PDB file of C-alpha atoms and ligand atoms in Angstrom:
ATOM      1  CA  UNK H   1      23.289 -58.111  33.009  1.00 51.00           C
ATOM      2  CA  UNK H   2      25.576 -55.737  31.168  1.00 66.00           C
ATOM      3  CA  UNK H   3      27.379 -55.996  27.880  1.00 88.00           C
ATOM      4  CA  UNK H   4      30.158 -53.685  28.989  1.00 97.00           C
ATOM      5  CA  UNK H   5      33.507 -55.524  29.016  1.00 98.00           C
ATOM      6  CA  UNK H   6      34.938 -56.274  32.449  1.00 98.00           C
ATOM      7  CA  UNK H   7      38.100 -54.575  33.676  1.00 98.00           C
ATOM      8  CA  UNK H   8      39.947 -55.915  36.679  1.00 98.00           C
ATOM      9  CA  UNK H   9      41.358 -52.920  38.543  1.00 98.00           C
ATOM     10  CA  UNK H  10      44.398 -54.271  40.361  1.00 98.00           C
ATOM     11  CA  UNK H  11      45.881 -51.049  41.705  1.00 97.00           C
ATOM     12  CA  UNK H  12      43.828 -48.462  43.549  1.00 96.00           C
ATOM     13  CA  UNK H  13      42.780 -45.556  41.317  1.00 98.00           C
ATOM     14  CA  UNK H  14      41.293 -42.126  42.035  1.00 98.00           C
ATOM     15  CA  UNK H  15      37.483 -42.060  41.905  1.00 98.00           C
ATOM     16  CA  UNK H  16      37.596 -39.796  38.830  1.00 98.00           C
ATOM     17  CA  UNK H  17      39.304 -42.576  36.872  1.00 98.00           C
ATOM     18  CA  UNK H  18      36.997 -45.306  38.155  1.00 98.00           C
ATOM     19  CA  UNK H  19      33.994 -43.162  37.198  1.00 98.00           C
ATOM     20  CA  UNK H  20      35.396 -42.465  33.742  1.00 98.00           C
ATOM     21  CA  UNK H  21      36.105 -46.160  33.227  1.00 98.00           C
ATOM     22  CA  UNK H  22      32.602 -47.143  34.342  1.00 98.00           C
ATOM     23  CA  UNK H  23      31.105 -45.376  31.335  1.00 98.00           C
ATOM     24  CA  UNK H  24      32.329 -48.098  28.998  1.00 98.00           C
ATOM     25  CA  UNK H  25      33.502 -50.888  31.278  1.00 98.00           C
ATOM     26  CA  UNK H  26      32.236 -53.016  34.110  1.00 98.00           C
ATOM     27  CA  UNK H  27      34.693 -52.056  36.851  1.00 98.00           C
ATOM     28  CA  UNK H  28      35.829 -54.897  39.111  1.00 98.00           C
ATOM     29  CA  UNK H  29      37.586 -53.397  42.131  1.00 98.00           C
ATOM     30  CA  UNK H  30      40.110 -56.126  42.880  1.00 98.00           C
ATOM     31  CA  UNK H  31      42.188 -53.631  44.871  1.00 98.00           C
ATOM     32  CA  UNK H  32      39.499 -53.389  47.564  1.00 97.00           C
ATOM     33  CA  UNK H  33      38.534 -57.086  47.661  1.00 98.00           C
ATOM     34  CA  UNK H  34      39.216 -58.621  51.064  1.00 97.00           C
ATOM     35  CA  UNK H  35      39.674 -62.143  49.683  1.00 97.00           C
ATOM     36  CA  UNK H  36      41.604 -61.624  46.451  1.00 96.00           C
ATOM     37  CA  UNK H  37      41.918 -65.287  45.377  1.00 96.00           C
ATOM     38  CA  UNK H  38      38.157 -65.720  45.848  1.00 97.00           C
ATOM     39  CA  UNK H  39      37.523 -62.513  43.874  1.00 98.00           C
ATOM     40  CA  UNK H  40      39.678 -63.814  41.024  1.00 97.00           C
ATOM     41  CA  UNK H  41      38.042 -67.230  41.097  1.00 97.00           C
ATOM     42  CA  UNK H  42      34.605 -65.604  40.861  1.00 98.00           C
ATOM     43  CA  UNK H  43      35.325 -62.986  38.178  1.00 98.00           C
ATOM     44  CA  UNK H  44      38.487 -64.205  36.406  1.00 98.00           C
ATOM     45  CA  UNK H  45      36.803 -65.756  33.377  1.00 98.00           C
ATOM     46  CA  UNK H  46      34.829 -62.569  32.613  1.00 98.00           C
ATOM     47  CA  UNK H  47      37.865 -60.263  32.622  1.00 98.00           C
ATOM     48  CA  UNK H  48      39.012 -58.880  29.247  1.00 98.00           C
ATOM     49  CA  UNK H  49      40.909 -55.822  30.502  1.00 98.00           C
ATOM     50  CA  UNK H  50      43.315 -55.193  33.372  1.00 98.00           C
ATOM     51  CA  UNK H  51      44.169 -51.806  34.809  1.00 98.00           C
ATOM     52  CA  UNK H  52      47.108 -51.679  37.187  1.00 98.00           C
ATOM     53  CA  UNK H  53      49.599 -49.311  38.780  1.00 97.00           C
ATOM     54  CA  UNK H  54      53.369 -49.287  38.564  1.00 95.00           C
ATOM     55  CA  UNK H  55      53.644 -50.600  42.098  1.00 93.00           C
ATOM     56  CA  UNK H  56      51.151 -53.447  41.654  1.00 96.00           C
ATOM     57  CA  UNK H  57      51.762 -54.674  38.101  1.00 98.00           C
ATOM     58  CA  UNK H  58      50.411 -58.159  37.411  1.00 98.00           C
ATOM     59  CA  UNK H  59      52.129 -61.450  38.149  1.00 98.00           C
ATOM     60  CA  UNK H  60      52.072 -64.858  36.476  1.00 97.00           C
ATOM     61  CA  UNK H  61      49.572 -66.297  38.931  1.00 97.00           C
ATOM     62  CA  UNK H  62      47.106 -63.454  38.409  1.00 98.00           C
ATOM     63  CA  UNK H  63      47.535 -63.707  34.643  1.00 98.00           C
ATOM     64  CA  UNK H  64      46.859 -67.431  34.766  1.00 97.00           C
ATOM     65  CA  UNK H  65      43.542 -66.737  36.498  1.00 98.00           C
ATOM     66  CA  UNK H  66      42.409 -64.551  33.573  1.00 98.00           C
ATOM     67  CA  UNK H  67      41.944 -66.874  30.581  1.00 98.00           C
ATOM     68  CA  UNK H  68      40.124 -64.279  28.448  1.00 98.00           C
ATOM     69  CA  UNK H  69      42.403 -61.329  29.150  1.00 98.00           C
ATOM     70  CA  UNK H  70      43.083 -59.155  26.101  1.00 98.00           C
ATOM     71  CA  UNK H  71      45.147 -56.208  27.371  1.00 98.00           C
ATOM     72  CA  UNK H  72      46.981 -54.827  30.427  1.00 98.00           C
ATOM     73  CA  UNK H  73      46.830 -51.038  30.808  1.00 98.00           C
ATOM     74  CA  UNK H  74      49.264 -49.485  33.309  1.00 98.00           C
ATOM     75  CA  UNK H  75      48.782 -46.238  35.196  1.00 98.00           C
ATOM     76  CA  UNK H  76      52.564 -45.727  35.154  1.00 98.00           C
ATOM     77  CA  UNK H  77      55.494 -45.477  32.792  1.00 98.00           C
ATOM     78  CA  UNK H  78      57.355 -48.276  34.579  1.00 98.00           C
ATOM     79  CA  UNK H  79      56.082 -51.783  33.837  1.00 98.00           C
ATOM     80  CA  UNK H  80      58.713 -53.687  35.815  1.00 97.00           C
ATOM     81  CA  UNK H  81      56.050 -55.281  38.047  1.00 97.00           C
ATOM     82  CA  UNK H  82      54.186 -56.659  35.017  1.00 98.00           C
ATOM     83  CA  UNK H  83      55.170 -60.160  33.936  1.00 98.00           C
ATOM     84  CA  UNK H  84      55.943 -58.987  30.414  1.00 97.00           C
ATOM     85  CA  UNK H  85      57.244 -62.390  29.310  1.00 97.00           C
ATOM     86  CA  UNK H  86      53.969 -64.068  30.274  1.00 97.00           C
ATOM     87  CA  UNK H  87      52.013 -61.326  28.465  1.00 98.00           C
ATOM     88  CA  UNK H  88      54.184 -61.702  25.375  1.00 97.00           C
ATOM     89  CA  UNK H  89      53.705 -65.463  25.378  1.00 97.00           C
ATOM     90  CA  UNK H  90      49.930 -64.955  25.286  1.00 97.00           C
ATOM     91  CA  UNK H  91      50.184 -62.006  22.844  1.00 98.00           C
ATOM     92  CA  UNK H  92      48.572 -59.711  25.418  1.00 98.00           C
ATOM     93  CA  UNK H  93      49.595 -56.111  24.733  1.00 98.00           C
ATOM     94  CA  UNK H  94      50.696 -53.894  27.626  1.00 98.00           C
ATOM     95  CA  UNK H  95      50.335 -50.118  27.633  1.00 98.00           C
ATOM     96  CA  UNK H  96      51.897 -47.502  29.910  1.00 98.00           C
ATOM     97  CA  UNK H  97      51.593 -43.742  30.404  1.00 98.00           C
ATOM     98  CA  UNK H  98      54.875 -42.719  28.803  1.00 98.00           C
ATOM     99  CA  UNK H  99      55.280 -39.017  28.107  1.00 98.00           C
ATOM    100  CA  UNK H 100      52.718 -37.444  30.403  1.00 98.00           C
ATOM    101  CA  UNK H 101      54.732 -37.758  33.632  1.00 98.00           C
ATOM    102  CA  UNK H 102      58.254 -37.045  32.388  1.00 98.00           C
ATOM    103  CA  UNK H 103      58.486 -33.423  33.515  1.00 98.00           C
ATOM    104  CA  UNK H 104      56.709 -34.052  36.802  1.00 98.00           C
ATOM    105  CA  UNK H 105      59.184 -36.738  37.823  1.00 98.00           C
ATOM    106  CA  UNK H 106      62.080 -34.531  36.730  1.00 99.00           C
ATOM    107  CA  UNK H 107      60.715 -31.707  38.896  1.00 99.00           C
ATOM    108  CA  UNK H 108      60.714 -34.063  41.883  1.00 99.00           C
ATOM    109  CA  UNK H 109      64.278 -35.156  41.149  1.00 99.00           C
ATOM    110  CA  UNK H 110      65.432 -31.523  41.222  1.00 98.00           C
ATOM    111  CA  UNK H 111      63.405 -30.828  44.359  1.00 98.00           C
ATOM    112  CA  UNK H 112      65.072 -33.776  46.095  1.00 99.00           C
ATOM    113  CA  UNK H 113      68.477 -32.716  44.830  1.00 98.00           C
ATOM    114  CA  UNK H 114      68.076 -29.172  46.115  1.00 98.00           C
ATOM    115  CA  UNK H 115      66.582 -30.419  49.371  1.00 98.00           C
ATOM    116  CA  UNK H 116      69.529 -32.749  49.878  1.00 98.00           C
ATOM    117  CA  UNK H 117      72.233 -30.202  49.047  1.00 98.00           C
ATOM    118  CA  UNK H 118      70.680 -27.382  51.065  1.00 98.00           C
ATOM    119  CA  UNK H 119      69.017 -29.582  53.712  1.00 98.00           C
ATOM    120  CA  UNK H 120      65.696 -27.781  53.300  1.00 98.00           C
ATOM    121  CA  UNK H 121      63.683 -30.134  55.599  1.00 97.00           C
ATOM    122  CA  UNK H 122      66.346 -29.792  58.325  1.00 97.00           C
ATOM    123  CA  UNK H 123      66.083 -26.007  58.003  1.00 97.00           C
ATOM    124  CA  UNK H 124      62.326 -26.225  58.243  1.00 97.00           C
ATOM    125  CA  UNK H 125      62.641 -28.345  61.401  1.00 96.00           C
ATOM    126  CA  UNK H 126      65.201 -25.875  62.793  1.00 98.00           C
ATOM    127  CA  UNK H 127      62.692 -23.047  62.507  1.00 98.00           C
ATOM    128  CA  UNK H 128      59.623 -25.035  63.552  1.00 98.00           C
ATOM    129  CA  UNK H 129      61.273 -26.699  66.532  1.00 98.00           C
ATOM    130  CA  UNK H 130      62.501 -23.418  67.980  1.00 98.00           C
ATOM    131  CA  UNK H 131      66.226 -24.088  67.426  1.00 98.00           C
ATOM    132  CA  UNK H 132      66.640 -20.860  65.477  1.00 98.00           C
ATOM    133  CA  UNK H 133      65.508 -18.740  68.418  1.00 98.00           C
ATOM    134  CA  UNK H 134      67.234 -20.947  71.000  1.00 98.00           C
ATOM    135  CA  UNK H 135      70.531 -21.729  69.273  1.00 98.00           C
ATOM    136  CA  UNK H 136      70.894 -19.249  66.417  1.00 98.00           C
ATOM    137  CA  UNK H 137      71.683 -20.000  62.802  1.00 98.00           C
ATOM    138  CA  UNK H 138      71.785 -23.573  61.618  1.00 97.00           C
ATOM    139  CA  UNK H 139      74.971 -25.121  60.201  1.00 97.00           C
ATOM    140  CA  UNK H 140      76.082 -24.081  56.738  1.00 98.00           C
ATOM    141  CA  UNK H 141      75.059 -26.360  53.881  1.00 98.00           C
ATOM    142  CA  UNK H 142      76.481 -27.176  50.493  1.00 98.00           C
ATOM    143  CA  UNK H 143      75.993 -25.270  47.257  1.00 98.00           C
ATOM    144  CA  UNK H 144      74.203 -27.079  44.467  1.00 98.00           C
ATOM    145  CA  UNK H 145      74.700 -24.882  41.440  1.00 98.00           C
ATOM    146  CA  UNK H 146      77.830 -25.698  39.512  1.00 98.00           C
ATOM    147  CA  UNK H 147      78.228 -29.154  41.077  1.00 98.00           C
ATOM    148  CA  UNK H 148      78.829 -32.154  38.826  1.00 98.00           C
ATOM    149  CA  UNK H 149      75.717 -34.256  38.192  1.00 99.00           C
ATOM    150  CA  UNK H 150      75.666 -37.888  37.098  1.00 99.00           C
ATOM    151  CA  UNK H 151      72.445 -39.299  35.672  1.00 99.00           C
ATOM    152  CA  UNK H 152      71.994 -43.059  35.694  1.00 98.00           C
ATOM    153  CA  UNK H 153      69.773 -43.778  32.695  1.00 98.00           C
ATOM    154  CA  UNK H 154      69.312 -40.984  30.164  1.00 98.00           C
ATOM    155  CA  UNK H 155      65.814 -41.780  28.915  1.00 98.00           C
ATOM    156  CA  UNK H 156      63.047 -39.194  28.686  1.00 98.00           C
ATOM    157  CA  UNK H 157      63.061 -38.570  32.445  1.00 98.00           C
ATOM    158  CA  UNK H 158      66.870 -38.465  32.649  1.00 98.00           C
ATOM    159  CA  UNK H 159      66.976 -35.917  29.828  1.00 98.00           C
ATOM    160  CA  UNK H 160      64.327 -33.775  31.544  1.00 98.00           C
ATOM    161  CA  UNK H 161      66.430 -33.865  34.722  1.00 99.00           C
ATOM    162  CA  UNK H 162      69.513 -32.834  32.722  1.00 98.00           C
ATOM    163  CA  UNK H 163      67.650 -29.946  31.096  1.00 98.00           C
ATOM    164  CA  UNK H 164      66.668 -28.608  34.498  1.00 98.00           C
ATOM    165  CA  UNK H 165      70.156 -29.139  35.922  1.00 98.00           C
ATOM    166  CA  UNK H 166      71.621 -27.086  33.082  1.00 98.00           C
ATOM    167  CA  UNK H 167      69.752 -24.158  34.633  1.00 98.00           C
ATOM    168  CA  UNK H 168      71.833 -24.720  37.769  1.00 98.00           C
ATOM    169  CA  UNK H 169      75.060 -24.662  35.738  1.00 98.00           C
ATOM    170  CA  UNK H 170      75.734 -28.284  36.632  1.00 98.00           C
ATOM    171  CA  UNK H 171      78.161 -30.135  34.336  1.00 98.00           C
ATOM    172  CA  UNK H 172      76.269 -33.265  33.317  1.00 98.00           C
ATOM    173  CA  UNK H 173      77.420 -36.834  32.843  1.00 99.00           C
ATOM    174  CA  UNK H 174      75.293 -39.883  32.190  1.00 98.00           C
ATOM    175  CA  UNK H 175      75.569 -43.626  32.092  1.00 98.00           C
ATOM    176  CA  UNK H 176      73.500 -45.943  29.964  1.00 97.00           C
ATOM    177  CA  UNK H 177      73.598 -48.727  27.440  1.00 94.00           C
ATOM    178  CA  UNK H 178      74.488 -46.442  24.546  1.00 96.00           C
ATOM    179  CA  UNK H 179      76.061 -43.072  23.871  1.00 98.00           C
ATOM    180  CA  UNK H 180      73.559 -40.485  22.738  1.00 98.00           C
ATOM    181  CA  UNK H 181      73.900 -37.556  20.393  1.00 97.00           C
ATOM    182  CA  UNK H 182      73.890 -35.113  23.277  1.00 97.00           C
ATOM    183  CA  UNK H 183      76.690 -32.915  24.644  1.00 96.00           C
ATOM    184  CA  UNK H 184      76.994 -34.579  28.072  1.00 98.00           C
ATOM    185  CA  UNK H 185      79.872 -36.778  29.221  1.00 98.00           C
ATOM    186  CA  UNK H 186      79.073 -40.433  28.544  1.00 98.00           C
ATOM    187  CA  UNK H 187      80.127 -43.402  30.662  1.00 98.00           C
ATOM    188  CA  UNK H 188      79.088 -46.949  29.811  1.00 97.00           C
ATOM    189  CA  UNK H 189      78.251 -47.724  33.428  1.00 97.00           C
ATOM    190  CA  UNK H 190      77.700 -45.940  36.750  1.00 98.00           C
ATOM    191  CA  UNK H 191      80.950 -47.316  38.186  1.00 98.00           C
ATOM    192  CA  UNK H 192      83.022 -45.493  35.573  1.00 98.00           C
ATOM    193  CA  UNK H 193      81.015 -42.295  36.093  1.00 98.00           C
ATOM    194  CA  UNK H 194      80.941 -42.255  39.902  1.00 98.00           C
ATOM    195  CA  UNK H 195      84.375 -40.691  40.615  1.00 98.00           C
ATOM    196  CA  UNK H 196      83.544 -37.750  38.326  1.00 98.00           C
ATOM    197  CA  UNK H 197      80.301 -36.529  39.910  1.00 99.00           C
ATOM    198  CA  UNK H 198      79.183 -34.840  43.130  1.00 99.00           C
ATOM    199  CA  UNK H 199      75.609 -36.107  42.924  1.00 99.00           C
ATOM    200  CA  UNK H 200      73.954 -39.089  41.307  1.00 98.00           C
ATOM    201  CA  UNK H 201      70.341 -39.073  40.137  1.00 99.00           C
ATOM    202  CA  UNK H 202      68.917 -42.503  39.359  1.00 99.00           C
ATOM    203  CA  UNK H 203      66.427 -42.477  36.466  1.00 98.00           C
ATOM    204  CA  UNK H 204      66.897 -45.945  34.936  1.00 98.00           C
ATOM    205  CA  UNK H 205      63.888 -48.213  34.416  1.00 97.00           C
ATOM    206  CA  UNK H 206      63.403 -50.954  36.987  1.00 97.00           C
ATOM    207  CA  UNK H 207      63.394 -54.690  36.337  1.00 96.00           C
ATOM    208  CA  UNK H 208      65.907 -57.532  36.309  1.00 95.00           C
ATOM    209  CA  UNK H 209      68.299 -55.784  33.889  1.00 95.00           C
ATOM    210  CA  UNK H 210      68.931 -52.902  36.297  1.00 98.00           C
ATOM    211  CA  UNK H 211      68.730 -54.663  39.666  1.00 98.00           C
ATOM    212  CA  UNK H 212      71.430 -53.211  41.960  1.00 98.00           C
ATOM    213  CA  UNK H 213      72.872 -51.226  39.040  1.00 98.00           C
ATOM    214  CA  UNK H 214      73.901 -48.616  41.597  1.00 98.00           C
ATOM    215  CA  UNK H 215      75.856 -51.170  43.597  1.00 98.00           C
ATOM    216  CA  UNK H 216      77.972 -50.929  46.732  1.00 98.00           C
ATOM    217  CA  UNK H 217      80.998 -50.540  44.439  1.00 98.00           C
ATOM    218  CA  UNK H 218      79.402 -47.583  42.633  1.00 99.00           C
ATOM    219  CA  UNK H 219      78.572 -45.877  45.907  1.00 99.00           C
ATOM    220  CA  UNK H 220      82.112 -46.456  47.174  1.00 98.00           C
ATOM    221  CA  UNK H 221      83.516 -44.925  43.966  1.00 99.00           C
ATOM    222  CA  UNK H 222      81.659 -41.621  44.500  1.00 99.00           C
ATOM    223  CA  UNK H 223      83.607 -38.794  46.140  1.00 98.00           C
ATOM    224  CA  UNK H 224      83.098 -38.892  49.917  1.00 98.00           C
ATOM    225  CA  UNK H 225      79.974 -37.005  50.936  1.00 98.00           C
ATOM    226  CA  UNK H 226      78.278 -37.329  47.530  1.00 98.00           C
ATOM    227  CA  UNK H 227      74.521 -37.043  47.191  1.00 98.00           C
ATOM    228  CA  UNK H 228      72.187 -39.746  45.898  1.00 99.00           C
ATOM    229  CA  UNK H 229      68.713 -39.131  44.510  1.00 99.00           C
ATOM    230  CA  UNK H 230      66.452 -41.980  43.382  1.00 99.00           C
ATOM    231  CA  UNK H 231      63.242 -41.362  41.424  1.00 98.00           C
ATOM    232  CA  UNK H 232      63.417 -44.665  39.518  1.00 98.00           C
ATOM    233  CA  UNK H 233      62.790 -47.861  41.473  1.00 98.00           C
ATOM    234  CA  UNK H 234      64.112 -49.137  44.790  1.00 98.00           C
ATOM    235  CA  UNK H 235      65.485 -52.181  43.001  1.00 98.00           C
ATOM    236  CA  UNK H 236      67.927 -50.128  40.913  1.00 98.00           C
ATOM    237  CA  UNK H 237      70.095 -49.278  43.939  1.00 98.00           C
ATOM    238  CA  UNK H 238      71.650 -51.676  46.405  1.00 98.00           C
ATOM    239  CA  UNK H 239      69.667 -50.408  49.356  1.00 98.00           C
ATOM    240  CA  UNK H 240      71.790 -52.014  52.077  1.00 98.00           C
ATOM    241  CA  UNK H 241      74.826 -50.255  50.594  1.00 98.00           C
ATOM    242  CA  UNK H 242      72.978 -46.918  50.602  1.00 99.00           C
ATOM    243  CA  UNK H 243      72.179 -47.356  54.282  1.00 98.00           C
ATOM    244  CA  UNK H 244      75.771 -48.316  55.109  1.00 98.00           C
ATOM    245  CA  UNK H 245      77.106 -45.324  53.151  1.00 99.00           C
ATOM    246  CA  UNK H 246      74.743 -42.917  54.924  1.00 98.00           C
ATOM    247  CA  UNK H 247      75.958 -44.313  58.242  1.00 98.00           C
ATOM    248  CA  UNK H 248      79.632 -43.954  57.310  1.00 98.00           C
ATOM    249  CA  UNK H 249      79.291 -40.533  55.688  1.00 98.00           C
ATOM    250  CA  UNK H 250      80.347 -41.875  52.274  1.00 98.00           C
ATOM    251  CA  UNK H 251      76.968 -40.501  51.185  1.00 98.00           C
ATOM    252  CA  UNK H 252      76.537 -37.006  52.585  1.00 98.00           C
ATOM    253  CA  UNK H 253      72.810 -36.835  51.949  1.00 98.00           C
ATOM    254  CA  UNK H 254      70.094 -38.461  49.886  1.00 98.00           C
ATOM    255  CA  UNK H 255      66.707 -37.750  48.393  1.00 98.00           C
ATOM    256  CA  UNK H 256      64.613 -40.880  47.969  1.00 99.00           C
ATOM    257  CA  UNK H 257      61.195 -41.263  46.371  1.00 98.00           C
ATOM    258  CA  UNK H 258      61.387 -45.025  45.854  1.00 98.00           C
ATOM    259  CA  UNK H 259      62.423 -47.962  48.039  1.00 98.00           C
ATOM    260  CA  UNK H 260      62.386 -51.703  48.395  1.00 98.00           C
ATOM    261  CA  UNK H 261      59.201 -53.055  50.006  1.00 97.00           C
ATOM    262  CA  UNK H 262      57.025 -49.972  49.541  1.00 97.00           C
ATOM    263  CA  UNK H 263      55.170 -48.759  51.508  1.00 96.00           C
ATOM    264  CA  UNK H 264      56.599 -50.743  54.443  1.00 98.00           C
ATOM    265  CA  UNK H 265      60.111 -49.430  53.834  1.00 98.00           C
ATOM    266  CA  UNK H 266      63.141 -50.060  56.007  1.00 98.00           C
ATOM    267  CA  UNK H 267      62.454 -47.916  59.110  1.00 98.00           C
ATOM    268  CA  UNK H 268      66.137 -47.027  59.359  1.00 98.00           C
ATOM    269  CA  UNK H 269      65.598 -44.328  56.695  1.00 98.00           C
ATOM    270  CA  UNK H 270      63.429 -42.273  59.031  1.00 97.00           C
ATOM    271  CA  UNK H 271      66.360 -41.974  61.418  1.00 97.00           C
ATOM    272  CA  UNK H 272      68.671 -40.161  58.992  1.00 98.00           C
ATOM    273  CA  UNK H 273      68.211 -36.394  59.386  1.00 95.00           C
ATOM    274  CA  UNK H 274      70.097 -35.762  56.146  1.00 97.00           C
ATOM    275  CA  UNK H 275      67.811 -37.933  54.003  1.00 98.00           C
ATOM    276  CA  UNK H 276      64.754 -36.409  52.366  1.00 98.00           C
ATOM    277  CA  UNK H 277      61.972 -38.967  51.970  1.00 98.00           C
ATOM    278  CA  UNK H 278      58.995 -39.029  49.637  1.00 98.00           C
ATOM    279  CA  UNK H 279      56.233 -41.669  49.427  1.00 98.00           C
ATOM    280  CA  UNK H 280      56.753 -42.648  45.745  1.00 98.00           C
ATOM    281  CA  UNK H 281      55.126 -39.367  44.805  1.00 98.00           C
ATOM    282  CA  UNK H 282      57.159 -38.029  41.881  1.00 98.00           C
ATOM    283  CA  UNK H 283      54.181 -38.143  39.499  1.00 98.00           C
ATOM    284  CA  UNK H 284      51.618 -37.368  42.183  1.00 98.00           C
ATOM    285  CA  UNK H 285      50.084 -34.045  41.173  1.00 98.00           C
ATOM    286  CA  UNK H 286      46.464 -33.502  40.219  1.00 98.00           C
ATOM    287  CA  UNK H 287      47.553 -32.493  36.737  1.00 98.00           C
ATOM    288  CA  UNK H 288      49.833 -35.414  35.980  1.00 98.00           C
ATOM    289  CA  UNK H 289      47.806 -38.127  37.667  1.00 98.00           C
ATOM    290  CA  UNK H 290      44.794 -36.812  35.718  1.00 98.00           C
ATOM    291  CA  UNK H 291      46.740 -37.083  32.479  1.00 98.00           C
ATOM    292  CA  UNK H 292      47.905 -40.584  33.418  1.00 98.00           C
ATOM    293  CA  UNK H 293      44.340 -41.711  34.098  1.00 98.00           C
ATOM    294  CA  UNK H 294      43.155 -40.211  30.804  1.00 98.00           C
ATOM    295  CA  UNK H 295      45.942 -41.878  28.823  1.00 98.00           C
ATOM    296  CA  UNK H 296      45.407 -45.263  30.445  1.00 98.00           C
ATOM    297  CA  UNK H 297      41.705 -45.109  29.628  1.00 98.00           C
ATOM    298  CA  UNK H 298      42.397 -43.859  26.094  1.00 98.00           C
ATOM    299  CA  UNK H 299      44.514 -46.963  25.515  1.00 98.00           C
ATOM    300  CA  UNK H 300      41.742 -49.215  26.834  1.00 98.00           C
ATOM    301  CA  UNK H 301      39.135 -47.511  24.654  1.00 98.00           C
ATOM    302  CA  UNK H 302      41.395 -47.673  21.617  1.00 98.00           C
ATOM    303  CA  UNK H 303      41.609 -51.440  22.086  1.00 98.00           C
ATOM    304  CA  UNK H 304      37.868 -51.731  22.588  1.00 98.00           C
ATOM    305  CA  UNK H 305      37.204 -49.746  19.417  1.00 98.00           C
ATOM    306  CA  UNK H 306      39.840 -51.528  17.328  1.00 98.00           C
ATOM    307  CA  UNK H 307      42.041 -48.465  16.986  1.00 98.00           C
ATOM    308  CA  UNK H 308      45.864 -48.479  17.389  1.00 98.00           C
ATOM    309  CA  UNK H 309      47.123 -48.285  20.974  1.00 98.00           C
ATOM    310  CA  UNK H 310      48.539 -44.882  21.956  1.00 98.00           C
ATOM    311  CA  UNK H 311      51.427 -45.955  24.181  1.00 98.00           C
ATOM    312  CA  UNK H 312      52.130 -49.678  23.823  1.00 98.00           C
ATOM    313  CA  UNK H 313      55.135 -51.088  25.656  1.00 97.00           C
ATOM    314  CA  UNK H 314      57.552 -52.817  23.305  1.00 81.00           C
TER     315      UNK H 314
HETATM  316  C1  8YV G 401      53.534 -43.857  39.906  1.00 62.07           C
HETATM  317  C2  8YV G 401      55.600 -44.658  38.634  1.00 62.07           C
HETATM  318  O1  8YV G 401      53.776 -43.541  41.234  1.00 62.07           O
HETATM  319  O2  8YV G 401      55.088 -44.167  36.410  1.00 62.07           O
HETATM  320  C3  8YV G 401      55.697 -44.889  37.175  1.00 62.07           C
HETATM  321  O3  8YV G 401      56.400 -45.815  36.771  1.00 62.07           O
HETATM  322  O4  8YV G 401      56.230 -45.290  39.399  1.00 62.07           O
HETATM  323  C4  8YV G 401      54.732 -43.573  39.131  1.00 62.07           C
HETATM  324  O5  8YV G 401      54.357 -42.663  38.183  1.00 62.07           O
HETATM  325  C5  8YV G 401      52.812 -45.094  39.910  1.00 62.07           C
HETATM  326  O6  8YV G 401      53.074 -46.032  38.982  1.00 62.07           O
HETATM  327  C6  8YV G 401      51.343 -44.824  40.009  1.00 62.07           C
HETATM  328  O7  8YV G 401      50.787 -45.968  40.399  1.00 62.07           O
END
């Protein structure tokens, strides 16, 4: 028997975080259970804490199986996969890892943007595959610096993207619910912004409020050949419209870190040579994932010790 409180670990975590958690909690590895309903039925009543990832969240059915749950701690900034309404109804606080991954995700957005403009992976393949020696120089690519950038969602990550893009002399526009005290061009929605930018970077939070925010109409309103980068959530863009626009050339290139149905994404993406793909890895460095694990645990320990939560989600 142990008097450590039980934490249900819904999303897979690095061993370092499981070990750190085990010092003060009884770790229940739901993520590796073969029969998840049976695992919940067996342990559900003992669970006081939940740890989950952005991709896994926690749904109403899982919540219902945890009658003594006190808190949900997310290893992510995005909590769109957490049933926040159900948590609110039961007064279960939810925490995220806001702040510690902002710059990492912004770095990935710029890497994807540069890769898409300059077709870095295609150049790499050109060298590796022997085309350089056999056929000579590869086709010219497009310049990035000085091009007009539109940011969909100017939260912390959007602002970090803008800061970096300033270094590339890119005039910056943004769309969002409200105008901010910031010297970038403001548009109330992506549709109004689209004709005025050469590249769109999607940084808006996921969830029902932003589903298909970057719609077929938005994509059609971009200048022909525009570039799309998504480091937010697959749900924020109308994916079928992205695929159609890549086929037609309306989108000239794309850099995508997030998709619908991860990790079993639409296989059509792998067939586009001008699309740079990442496996939802924008925050995936040792440094940042370490900081995310530490912050998630710090929130759990704060709750256990009766101290204020560090990063509660409103
Ligand atoms: C992570 C993320 O890939 O923070 C988020 O919202 O999507 C990413 O940082 C993920 O949540 C880690 O599980």
